[in-house]
Coordinates of N, CA, C and O in Angstrom, one line a residue:
X1 N -196.5 -33.4 -118.1 CA -196.1 -34.2 -117.0 C -196.0 -35.7 -117.3 O -195.3 -36.4 -116.6
X2 N -196.8 -36.2 -118.3 CA -196.8 -37.5 -118.7 C -195.4 -37.9 -119.3 O -194.9 -39.0 -119.0
X3 N -194.8 -37.0 -120.1 CA -193.5 -37.2 -120.6 C -192.4 -37.4 -119.5 O -191.5 -38.2 -119.6
X4 N -192.6 -36.6 -118.4 CA -191.7 -36.7 -117.3 C -191.7 -38.1 -116.7 O -190.7 -38.8 -116.5
X5 N -192.9 -38.6 -116.3 CA -193.0 -39.9 -115.8 C -192.7 -41.0 -116.7 O -192.1 -42.0 -116.3
X6 N -193.0 -40.8 -118.0 CA -192.6 -41.9 -119.0 C -191.0 -42.0 -119.1 O -190.4 -43.0 -119.1
X7 N -190.4 -40.8 -119.1 CA -189.0 -40.8 -119.2 C -188.3 -41.4 -118.0 O -187.4 -42.2 -118.0
X8 N -188.9 -41.0 -116.8 CA -188.3 -41.5 -115.6 C -188.5 -43.0 -115.4 O -187.5 -43.7 -115.1
X9 N -189.7 -43.5 -115.8 CA -190.0 -45.0 -115.8 C -189.1 -45.7 -116.7 O -188.5 -46.8 -116.4
X10 N -188.9 -45.2 -118.0 CA -188.1 -45.8 -119.0 C -186.6 -45.9 -118.5 O -185.8 -46.9 -118.7
X11 N -186.1 -44.9 -117.8 CA -184.7 -44.8 -117.4 C -184.5 -45.7 -116.1 O -183.5 -46.3 -115.9
X12 N -185.5 -45.8 -115.3 CA -185.4 -46.6 -114.0 C -185.3 -48.0 -114.3 O -184.7 -48.8 -113.7
X13 N -186.0 -48.4 -115.4 CA -186.2 -49.9 -115.6 C -185.4 -50.3 -116.9 O -185.6 -51.3 -117.5
X14 N -184.4 -49.5 -117.4 CA -183.6 -49.9 -118.5 C -182.5 -50.9 -118.0 O -182.2 -50.9 -116.8
X15 N -181.9 -51.5 -119.0 CA -180.9 -52.4 -118.7 C -179.7 -51.8 -118.1 O -179.0 -52.3 -117.3
X16 N -179.3 -50.6 -118.7 CA -178.1 -49.9 -118.3 C -178.3 -49.4 -116.9 O -177.3 -49.3 -116.1
X17 N -179.5 -49.1 -116.5 CA -179.8 -48.5 -115.2 C -179.7 -49.5 -114.1 O -179.4 -49.1 -113.0
X18 N -179.9 -50.7 -114.4 CA -179.8 -51.7 -113.3 C -178.4 -51.9 -112.7 O -178.3 -52.0 -111.5
X19 N -177.4 -51.6 -113.5 CA -176.0 -51.7 -113.0 C -175.8 -50.4 -112.1 O -175.1 -50.5 -111.1
X20 N -176.3 -49.3 -112.5 CA -176.1 -48.1 -111.7 C -176.8 -48.2 -110.4 O -176.3 -47.8 -109.4
X21 N -178.0 -48.7 -110.4 CA -178.9 -49.0 -109.2 C -178.1 -49.9 -108.3 O -178.0 -49.6 -107.1
X22 N -177.6 -50.9 -108.8 CA -176.9 -52.0 -108.0 C -175.6 -51.3 -107.4 O -175.3 -51.6 -106.3
X23 N -174.9 -50.4 -108.2 CA -173.8 -49.8 -107.7 C -174.1 -48.9 -106.5 O -173.4 -48.9 -105.4
X24 N -175.1 -48.1 -106.6 CA -175.6 -47.1 -105.6 C -176.0 -47.9 -104.3 O -175.5 -47.5 -103.2
X25 N -176.8 -48.9 -104.5 CA -177.2 -49.7 -103.3 C -176.1 -50.5 -102.6 O -175.9 -50.5 -101.4
X26 N -175.3 -51.1 -103.4 CA -174.2 -51.9 -102.9 C -173.1 -51.0 -102.3 O -172.6 -51.4 -101.1
X27 N -172.8 -49.9 -102.8 CA -171.8 -49.0 -102.2 C -172.4 -48.5 -100.9 O -171.7 -48.3 -99.9
X28 N -173.7 -48.1 -100.8 CA -174.2 -47.7 -99.6 C -174.2 -48.7 -98.5 O -173.9 -48.5 -97.3
X29 N -174.5 -50.0 -98.9 CA -174.4 -51.1 -98.0 C -173.0 -51.3 -97.5 O -172.8 -51.5 -96.3
X30 N -172.1 -51.3 -98.4 CA -170.7 -51.6 -98.0 C -170.0 -50.5 -97.1 O -169.4 -50.8 -96.2
X31 N -170.4 -49.3 -97.5 CA -170.0 -48.1 -96.6 C -170.6 -48.2 -95.2 O -170.0 -48.0 -94.2
X32 N -171.9 -48.6 -95.2 CA -172.5 -48.6 -93.9 C -172.1 -49.9 -93.1 O -172.0 -49.8 -91.8
X33 N -171.9 -50.9 -93.8 CA -171.4 -52.2 -93.0 C -170.1 -52.3 -92.5 O -169.7 -52.6 -91.5
X34 N -169.1 -51.8 -93.4 CA -167.7 -51.9 -93.1 C -167.0 -50.5 -93.0 O -165.8 -50.4 -92.7
X35 N -167.8 -49.5 -92.8 CA -167.2 -48.1 -92.6 C -167.2 -47.9 -91.1 O -167.6 -46.8 -90.7
X36 N -166.6 -48.7 -90.3 CA -166.5 -48.5 -88.9 C -165.5 -47.6 -88.4 O -165.7 -46.9 -87.4
X37 N -164.6 -47.2 -89.2 CA -163.6 -46.2 -88.8 C -164.1 -44.8 -89.0 O -163.6 -43.9 -88.5
X38 N -165.1 -44.7 -89.9 CA -165.6 -43.4 -90.1 C -166.6 -43.0 -89.1 O -167.5 -43.9 -88.8
X39 N -166.7 -41.8 -88.7 CA -167.7 -41.5 -87.7 C -169.1 -41.2 -88.3 O -169.2 -40.4 -89.2
X40 N -170.1 -42.0 -88.0 CA -171.4 -41.9 -88.6 C -172.3 -41.0 -87.8 O -173.4 -40.7 -88.2
X41 N -171.9 -40.4 -86.7 CA -172.7 -39.6 -85.8 C -172.6 -38.2 -86.3 O -171.6 -37.7 -86.7
X42 N -173.7 -37.5 -86.3 CA -173.8 -36.1 -86.8 C -173.0 -35.2 -85.9 O -173.0 -35.3 -84.7
X43 N -172.1 -34.5 -86.5 CA -171.3 -33.5 -85.8 C -172.0 -32.3 -85.5 O -173.1 -32.1 -86.0
X44 N -171.3 -31.4 -84.8 CA -171.9 -30.1 -84.5 C -172.4 -29.2 -85.7 O -173.3 -28.5 -85.6
X45 N -171.6 -29.2 -86.7 CA -171.8 -28.4 -87.8 C -172.9 -29.0 -88.9 O -173.1 -28.5 -89.9
X46 N -173.4 -30.2 -88.5 CA -174.5 -30.8 -89.3 C -174.0 -31.7 -90.4 O -174.8 -32.1 -91.3
X47 N -172.7 -32.1 -90.4 CA -172.2 -33.0 -91.3 C -171.9 -34.3 -90.8 O -171.6 -34.5 -89.6
X48 N -171.9 -35.4 -91.6 CA -171.4 -36.7 -91.2 C -170.4 -37.1 -92.2 O -170.6 -37.0 -93.4
X49 N -169.3 -37.5 -91.7 CA -168.2 -37.9 -92.5 C -168.6 -39.1 -93.4 O -168.2 -39.3 -94.6
X50 N -169.4 -40.0 -92.8 CA -169.8 -41.2 -93.6 C -170.7 -40.8 -94.8 O -170.5 -41.4 -95.9
X51 N -171.7 -40.0 -94.5 CA -172.5 -39.6 -95.6 C -171.8 -38.8 -96.6 O -172.0 -38.9 -97.9
X52 N -170.9 -37.9 -96.1 CA -170.2 -37.1 -97.1 C -169.2 -37.9 -97.9 O -169.1 -37.7 -99.2
X53 N -168.6 -39.0 -97.4 CA -167.8 -39.9 -98.2 C -168.6 -40.6 -99.3 O -168.2 -40.8 -100.4
X54 N -169.9 -41.0 -98.8 CA -170.7 -41.7 -99.8 C -171.1 -40.8 -101.0 O -171.1 -41.2 -102.1
X55 N -171.5 -39.6 -100.6 CA -171.9 -38.6 -101.7 C -170.7 -38.2 -102.5 O -171.0 -37.8 -103.7
X56 N -169.5 -38.1 -102.1 CA -168.4 -37.9 -102.9 C -168.2 -39.0 -103.9 O -167.9 -38.7 -105.1
X57 N -168.4 -40.2 -103.5 CA -168.2 -41.4 -104.4 C -169.4 -41.2 -105.5 O -169.0 -41.4 -106.7
X58 N -170.6 -40.8 -105.1 CA -171.6 -40.6 -106.1 C -171.3 -39.4 -107.0 O -171.6 -39.4 -108.2
X59 N -170.7 -38.4 -106.5 CA -170.3 -37.2 -107.4 C -169.3 -37.5 -108.3 O -169.3 -37.2 -109.5
X60 N -168.2 -38.4 -107.9 CA -167.1 -38.7 -108.8 C -167.7 -39.6 -109.9 O -167.2 -39.4 -111.1
X61 N -168.5 -40.5 -109.6 CA -168.9 -41.4 -110.7 C -170.3 -41.0 -111.3 O -170.7 -41.5 -112.2
X62 N -170.9 -40.0 -110.7 CA -172.3 -39.6 -111.2 C -172.2 -39.0 -112.6 O -173.1 -39.2 -113.4
X63 N -171.2 -38.3 -112.9 CA -171.0 -37.7 -114.2 C -170.8 -38.7 -115.3 O -171.4 -38.7 -116.4
X64 N -170.1 -39.7 -114.9 CA -169.9 -40.9 -115.9 C -171.2 -41.6 -116.0 O -171.6 -42.0 -117.1
X65 N -171.9 -41.9 -115.0 CA -173.1 -42.6 -115.1 C -174.2 -41.8 -115.8 O -174.9 -42.3 -116.7
X66 N -174.2 -40.5 -115.7 CA -175.1 -39.6 -116.4 C -174.8 -39.6 -117.8 O -175.7 -39.6 -118.6
X67 N -173.5 -39.7 -118.1 CA -173.1 -39.6 -119.6 C -173.5 -41.0 -120.2 O -174.0 -41.0 -121.4
X68 N -173.5 -42.0 -119.5 CA -173.8 -43.4 -120.1 C -175.3 -43.4 -120.3 O -175.9 -43.9 -121.3
X69 N -176.0 -42.9 -119.3 CA -177.6 -43.2 -119.3 C -178.3 -42.2 -120.1 O -179.3 -42.5 -120.8
X70 N -177.9 -40.9 -120.0 CA -178.7 -39.8 -120.5 C -178.1 -39.0 -121.6 O -178.7 -38.0 -122.0
X71 N -176.9 -39.3 -122.1 CA -176.2 -38.4 -123.1 C -176.9 -38.4 -124.4 O -176.9 -37.4 -125.1
X72 N -177.7 -39.4 -124.7 CA -178.4 -39.4 -126.0 C -179.9 -39.1 -125.9 O -180.6 -39.4 -126.9
X73 N -180.3 -38.6 -124.8 CA -181.7 -38.5 -124.6 C -182.4 -37.6 -125.6 O -183.5 -38.1 -126.2
X74 N -182.0 -36.4 -125.8 CA -182.5 -35.5 -126.8 C -182.2 -35.9 -128.3 O -183.0 -35.9 -129.2
X75 N -180.9 -36.3 -128.5 CA -180.5 -36.7 -129.8 C -181.2 -37.9 -130.3 O -181.4 -38.0 -131.5
X76 N -181.5 -38.8 -129.5 CA -182.3 -40.0 -129.9 C -183.7 -39.5 -130.3 O -184.2 -40.1 -131.3
X77 N -184.3 -38.6 -129.7 CA -185.7 -38.1 -130.0 C -185.6 -37.5 -131.4 O -186.5 -37.6 -132.3
X78 N -184.5 -36.7 -131.6 CA -184.3 -36.0 -132.9 C -184.0 -37.0 -134.0 O -184.6 -36.9 -135.1
X79 N -183.1 -38.0 -133.7 CA -182.7 -39.0 -134.7 C -183.9 -39.8 -135.2 O -184.1 -40.1 -136.3
X80 N -184.7 -40.2 -134.3 CA -185.8 -41.1 -134.7 C -187.1 -40.3 -135.0 O -188.1 -40.9 -135.3
X81 N -186.9 -39.0 -135.0 CA -188.0 -38.1 -135.4 C -189.3 -38.2 -134.6 O -190.4 -37.9 -135.1
X82 N -189.2 -38.7 -133.3 CA -190.4 -38.7 -132.4 C -190.6 -37.3 -131.8 O -191.7 -37.1 -131.4
X83 N -189.6 -36.5 -132.0 CA -189.8 -35.1 -131.4 C -190.9 -34.4 -132.3 O -191.7 -33.6 -131.7
X84 N -191.0 -34.6 -133.5 CA -192.0 -33.9 -134.3 C -193.4 -34.4 -134.0 O -194.4 -33.6 -134.3
X85 N -193.5 -35.5 -133.5 CA -194.9 -35.9 -133.1 C -195.3 -35.3 -131.7 O -196.4 -35.3 -131.5
X86 N -194.3 -35.0 -131.0 CA -194.6 -34.4 -129.7 C -194.8 -32.8 -129.8 O -195.5 -32.2 -129.0
X87 N -194.2 -32.2 -130.7 CA -194.2 -30.8 -130.7 C -195.5 -30.1 -130.9 O -195.8 -29.0 -130.6
X88 N -196.5 -30.8 -131.7 CA -197.8 -30.1 -131.8 C -198.5 -30.2 -130.4 O -199.4 -29.3 -130.2
X89 N -198.1 -31.0 -129.5 CA -198.8 -31.1 -128.2 C -198.0 -30.4 -127.0 O -198.7 -29.9 -126.1
X90 N -196.7 -30.4 -127.2 CA -195.9 -29.9 -126.2 C -194.9 -28.9 -126.9 O -194.4 -29.2 -128.0
X91 N -194.4 -27.9 -126.2 CA -193.5 -27.0 -126.8 C -192.1 -27.7 -126.6 O -191.9 -28.6 -125.7
X92 N -191.1 -27.3 -127.4 CA -189.7 -27.9 -127.3 C -189.2 -27.6 -125.9 O -188.5 -28.5 -125.3
X93 N -189.5 -26.5 -125.4 CA -188.9 -26.1 -124.1 C -189.4 -27.0 -123.1 O -188.8 -27.5 -122.2
X94 N -190.8 -27.3 -123.1 CA -191.4 -28.2 -122.1 C -190.8 -29.6 -122.2 O -190.5 -30.3 -121.2
X95 N -190.6 -30.1 -123.5 CA -190.0 -31.4 -123.7 C -188.6 -31.5 -123.1 O -188.3 -32.4 -122.3
X96 N -187.8 -30.5 -123.3 CA -186.4 -30.5 -122.8 C -186.5 -30.4 -121.3 O -185.7 -31.1 -120.7
X97 N -187.3 -29.6 -120.7 CA -187.3 -29.4 -119.2 C -187.8 -30.7 -118.5 O -187.3 -31.1 -117.5
X98 N -188.8 -31.4 -119.1 CA -189.3 -32.6 -118.5 C -188.3 -33.8 -118.6 O -188.1 -34.4 -117.7
X99 N -187.6 -33.8 -119.6 CA -186.6 -34.8 -119.8 C -185.4 -34.5 -118.8 O -184.9 -35.3 -118.2
X100 N -185.1 -33.2 -118.7 CA -184.0 -32.7 -117.8 C -184.4 -33.1 -116.3 O -183.6 -33.7 -115.6
X101 N -185.6 -32.7 -115.9 CA -186.0 -32.9 -114.6 C -186.2 -34.5 -114.3 O -186.0 -34.9 -113.2
X102 N -186.6 -35.2 -115.3 CA -186.7 -36.7 -115.1 C -185.4 -37.3 -114.8 O -185.2 -38.2 -114.0
X103 N -184.2 -36.8 -115.5 CA -183.0 -37.3 -115.3 C -182.4 -36.9 -114.0 O -181.6 -37.7 -113.3
X104 N -182.7 -35.7 -113.5 CA -182.2 -35.3 -112.2 C -183.0 -36.0 -111.1 O -182.4 -36.5 -110.1
X105 N -184.3 -36.3 -111.3 CA -185.1 -37.0 -110.2 C -184.5 -38.5 -110.2 O -184.6 -39.1 -109.2
X106 N -184.1 -39.0 -111.3 CA -183.5 -40.4 -111.3 C -182.4 -40.5 -110.3 O -182.3 -41.4 -109.5
X107 N -181.4 -39.5 -110.4 CA -180.3 -39.6 -109.4 C -180.7 -39.2 -108.1 O -180.2 -39.8 -107.1
X108 N -181.7 -38.4 -107.9 CA -182.2 -38.0 -106.4 C -182.9 -39.2 -105.9 O -182.7 -39.5 -104.7
X109 N -183.7 -40.0 -106.7 CA -184.3 -41.3 -106.2 C -183.2 -42.3 -105.8 O -183.3 -42.8 -104.7
X110 N -182.2 -42.4 -106.5 CA -181.1 -43.3 -106.3 C -180.4 -42.9 -105.0 O -179.9 -43.7 -104.1
X111 N -180.1 -41.7 -104.8 CA -179.5 -41.1 -103.6 C -180.3 -41.3 -102.4 O -179.8 -41.7 -101.4
X112 N -181.5 -41.1 -102.5 CA -182.3 -41.2 -101.2 C -182.5 -42.7 -100.8 O -182.3 -43.0 -99.7
X113 N -182.6 -43.6 -101.8 CA -182.6 -45.0 -101.6 C -181.3 -45.5 -101.0 O -181.3 -46.3 -100.0
X114 N -180.2 -45.0 -101.5 CA -178.9 -45.4 -100.9 C -178.7 -44.8 -99.5 O -178.1 -45.5 -98.7
X115 N -179.2 -43.6 -99.3 CA -179.1 -43.1 -97.9 C -180.0 -43.9 -96.9 O -179.5 -44.1 -95.7
X116 N -181.2 -44.3 -97.3 CA -182.0 -45.3 -96.6 C -181.3 -46.6 -96.2 O -181.2 -47.0 -95.1
X117 N -180.6 -47.1 -97.2 CA -179.8 -48.3 -97.0 C -178.7 -48.1 -96.1 O -178.4 -48.9 -95.2
X118 N -178.0 -47.0 -96.2 CA -176.9 -46.6 -95.3 C -177.3 -46.5 -93.8 O -176.8 -47.0 -93.0
X119 N -178.5 -45.8 -93.7 CA -179.0 -45.5 -92.4 C -179.5 -46.8 -91.7 O -179.5 -47.0 -90.5
X120 N -180.0 -47.6 -92.5 CA -180.7 -48.9 -92.1 C -179.4 -49.8 -91.6 O -179.6 -50.5 -90.6
X121 N -178.4 -49.8 -92.3 CA -177.2 -50.7 -91.9 C -176.5 -50.2 -90.7 O -176.0 -50.9 -89.9
X122 N -176.5 -48.8 -90.6 CA -175.9 -48.2 -89.4 C -176.8 -48.0 -88.2 O -176.4 -47.7 -87.2
X123 N -178.1 -48.2 -88.4 CA -179.2 -48.1 -87.4 C -179.2 -46.8 -86.8 O -179.3 -46.6 -85.6
X124 N -179.1 -45.8 -87.7 CA -179.3 -44.4 -87.2 C -180.2 -43.7 -88.2 O -180.5 -44.2 -89.3
X125 N -180.7 -42.5 -87.8 CA -181.7 -41.8 -88.6 C -181.5 -40.4 -88.6 O -181.6 -39.8 -87.3
X126 N -181.1 -39.7 -89.5 CA -181.0 -38.2 -89.7 C -181.0 -37.9 -91.2 O -180.7 -38.8 -92.0
X127 N -181.3 -36.7 -91.5 CA -181.3 -36.3 -92.9 C -180.3 -35.1 -93.0 O -180.4 -34.1 -92.5
X128 N -179.2 -35.5 -93.8 CA -178.1 -34.4 -94.0 C -178.5 -33.5 -95.0 O -178.2 -33.6 -96.2
X129 N -179.2 -32.4 -94.6 CA -179.8 -31.4 -95.5 C -178.8 -30.7 -96.3 O -178.9 -30.5 -97.5
X130 N -177.6 -30.3 -95.7 CA -176.6 -29.6 -96.4 C -175.9 -30.4 -97.4 O -175.6 -30.0 -98.7
X131 N -175.5 -31.7 -97.1 CA -174.9 -32.6 -98.0 C -175.9 -33.0 -99.2 O -175.5 -33.1 -100.4
X132 N -177.2 -33.1 -98.8 CA -178.2 -33.4 -99.8 C -178.3 -32.3 -100.8 O -178.4 -32.4 -102.0
X133 N -178.3 -31.1 -100.3 CA -178.4 -30.0 -101.3 C -177.2 -29.7 -102.1 O -177.3 -29.3 -103.3
X134 N -176.0 -30.1 -101.6 CA -174.8 -30.1 -102.4 C -174.8 -31.1 -103.5 O -174.5 -30.7 -104.6
X135 N -175.3 -32.2 -103.3 CA -175.3 -33.3 -104.2 C -176.4 -32.9 -105.3 O -176.3 -33.2 -106.5
X136 N -177.5 -32.3 -104.8 CA -178.6 -31.8 -105.7 C -178.0 -30.8 -106.7 O -178.3 -30.9 -107.9
X137 N -177.3 -29.9 -106.2 CA -176.7 -28.8 -107.0 C -175.7 -29.5 -108.0 O -175.6 -29.1 -109.2
X138 N -175.0 -30.5 -107.6 CA -174.1 -31.2 -108.6 C -174.8 -31.9 -109.6 O -174.4 -31.9 -110.8
X139 N -175.9 -32.6 -109.2 CA -176.7 -33.4 -110.2 C -177.3 -32.3 -111.2 O -177.4 -32.7 -112.4
X140 N -177.8 -31.3 -110.7 CA -178.3 -30.3 -111.6 C -177.3 -29.8 -112.6 O -177.6 -29.6 -113.8
X141 N -176.1 -29.6 -112.2 CA -175.0 -29.1 -113.0 C -174.6 -30.1 -114.1 O -174.5 -29.9 -115.3
X142 N -174.5 -31.3 -113.7 CA -173.9 -32.4 -114.6 C -175.0 -32.8 -115.6 O -174.8 -33.0 -116.8
X143 N -176.3 -32.7 -115.2 CA -177.4 -33.0 -116.1 C -177.5 -31.9 -117.1 O -177.9 -32.1 -118.3
X144 N -177.3 -30.6 -116.7 CA -177.3 -29.6 -117.7 C -176.3 -29.7 -118.7 O -176.5 -29.4 -119.9
X145 N -175.1 -30.1 -118.4 CA -174.0 -30.4 -119.4 C -174.3 -31.5 -120.3 O -174.1 -31.4 -121.5
X146 N -174.9 -32.6 -119.7 CA -175.2 -33.8 -120.5 C -176.3 -33.4 -121.6 O -176.3 -33.7 -122.7
X147 N -177.4 -32.6 -121.0 CA -178.5 -32.2 -121.9 C -178.0 -31.3 -123.0 O -178.6 -31.3 -124.1
X148 N -177.0 -30.4 -122.6 CA -176.6 -29.5 -123.7 C -175.9 -30.2 -124.8 O -176.1 -29.9 -125.9
X149 N -175.1 -31.1 -124.4 CA -174.3 -32.0 -125.5 C -175.4 -32.7 -126.3 O -175.3 -32.8 -127.5
X150 N -176.4 -33.2 -125.6 CA -177.4 -34.1 -126.3 C -178.2 -33.2 -127.2 O -178.7 -33.6 -128.3
X151 N -178.3 -31.9 -126.8 CA -179.2 -31.0 -127.7 C -178.4 -30.5 -128.9 O -178.9 -30.3 -130.0
X152 N -177.1 -30.2 -128.6 CA -176.3 -29.5 -129.7 C -175.9 -30.6 -130.8 O -176.0 -30.2 -132.0
X153 N -175.6 -31.8 -130.3 CA -175.1 -32.8 -131.3 C -176.3 -33.6 -131.7 O -177.1 -34.1 -130.9
X154 N -176.5 -33.8 -133.0 CA -177.8 -34.4 -133.5 C -177.7 -36.0 -133.5 O -178.6 -36.6 -133.6
X155 N -176.4 -36.5 -133.5 CA -176.2 -37.9 -133.5 C -176.1 -38.5 -132.2 O -175.4 -38.0 -131.3
X156 N -176.8 -39.6 -131.9 CA -176.9 -40.2 -130.6 C -175.4 -40.7 -130.2 O -174.9 -40.6 -129.1
X157 N -174.8 -41.4 -131.2 CA -173.5 -41.9 -130.8 C -172.4 -40.9 -130.6 O -171.6 -41.0 -129.7
X158 N -172.4 -39.8 -131.4 CA -171.5 -38.8 -131.2 C -171.8 -38.1 -129.8 O -170.8 -37.7 -129.1
X159 N -173.0 -37.9 -129.5 CA -173.4 -37.4 -128.2 C -172.9 -38.2 -127.0 O -172.3 -37.7 -126.1
X160 N -173.1 -39.5 -127.2 CA -172.5 -40.4 -126.2 C -171.0 -40.3 -126.1 O -170.5 -40.2 -124.9
X161 N -170.3 -40.3 -127.2 CA -168.9 -40.1 -127.1 C -168.4 -38.8 -126.5 O -167.5 -38.8 -125.7
X162 N -169.0 -37.7 -126.9 CA -168.6 -36.4 -126.3 C -168.8 -36.3 -124.9 O -168.0 -35.9 -124.0
X163 N -170.0 -36.9 -124.4 CA -170.3 -36.8 -123.0 C -169.4 -37.7 -122.2 O -169.0 -37.4 -121.1
X164 N -169.1 -38.9 -122.7 CA -168.2 -39.8 -122.0 C -166.8 -39.2 -121.9 O -166.1 -39.3 -120.8
X165 N -166.3 -38.6 -123.0 CA -165.0 -37.9 -122.9 C -165.0 -36.8 -122.0 O -164.0 -36.6 -121.2
X166 N -166.1 -36.0 -121.9 CA -166.1 -34.9 -121.0 C -166.1 -35.4 -119.6 O -165.5 -34.8 -118.7
X167 N -166.8 -36.5 -119.3 CA -167.0 -37.0 -117.9 C -165.6 -37.6 -117.4 O -165.3 -37.5 -116.3
X168 N -164.9 -38.1 -118.4 CA -163.5 -38.6 -118.0 C -162.6 -37.6 -117.8 O -161.7 -37.6 -116.9
X169 N -162.6 -36.6 -118.7 CA -161.6 -35.5 -118.6 C -161.9 -34.5 -117.5 O -160.9 -33.9 -116.9
X170 N -163.2 -34.3 -117.2 CA -163.4 -33.3 -116.1 C -163.8 -34.1 -114.9 O -164.4 -34.0 -114.0

């Protein structure tokens, strides 16, 4: 569990992450402030067009952000040989899972913060459970692809390149 929190803390406060955090918060503020033509009120089927539009923006750019931030997560551990210091204490499976869930939680934290900013600017309060579950499924999917590339490719630079190309092409 310590590896999970350490990875999450390192990624939340990294230099690359500050731009992603700023994008999430700024886009939520701008959509909330200037999205007057979009209906922010919850419809009968439990969806909000405003929230769905914001989450589509996050989904479109989330794969790119994930590639930039997390594509070399495992490859960096293998390259710097810090993995061999962890394996006597933790299994490889546990190391991979903790890093995977830390990267997924990173995006969930940003999504929740941006939804709070959106709801604060619109002065409404509701939790879009179906939209949130959809974006959670998407984050789980893209992080699994990024972690797969990071695990298979032993070089961090090559892992970054392959993940970036995949995020642009798909």
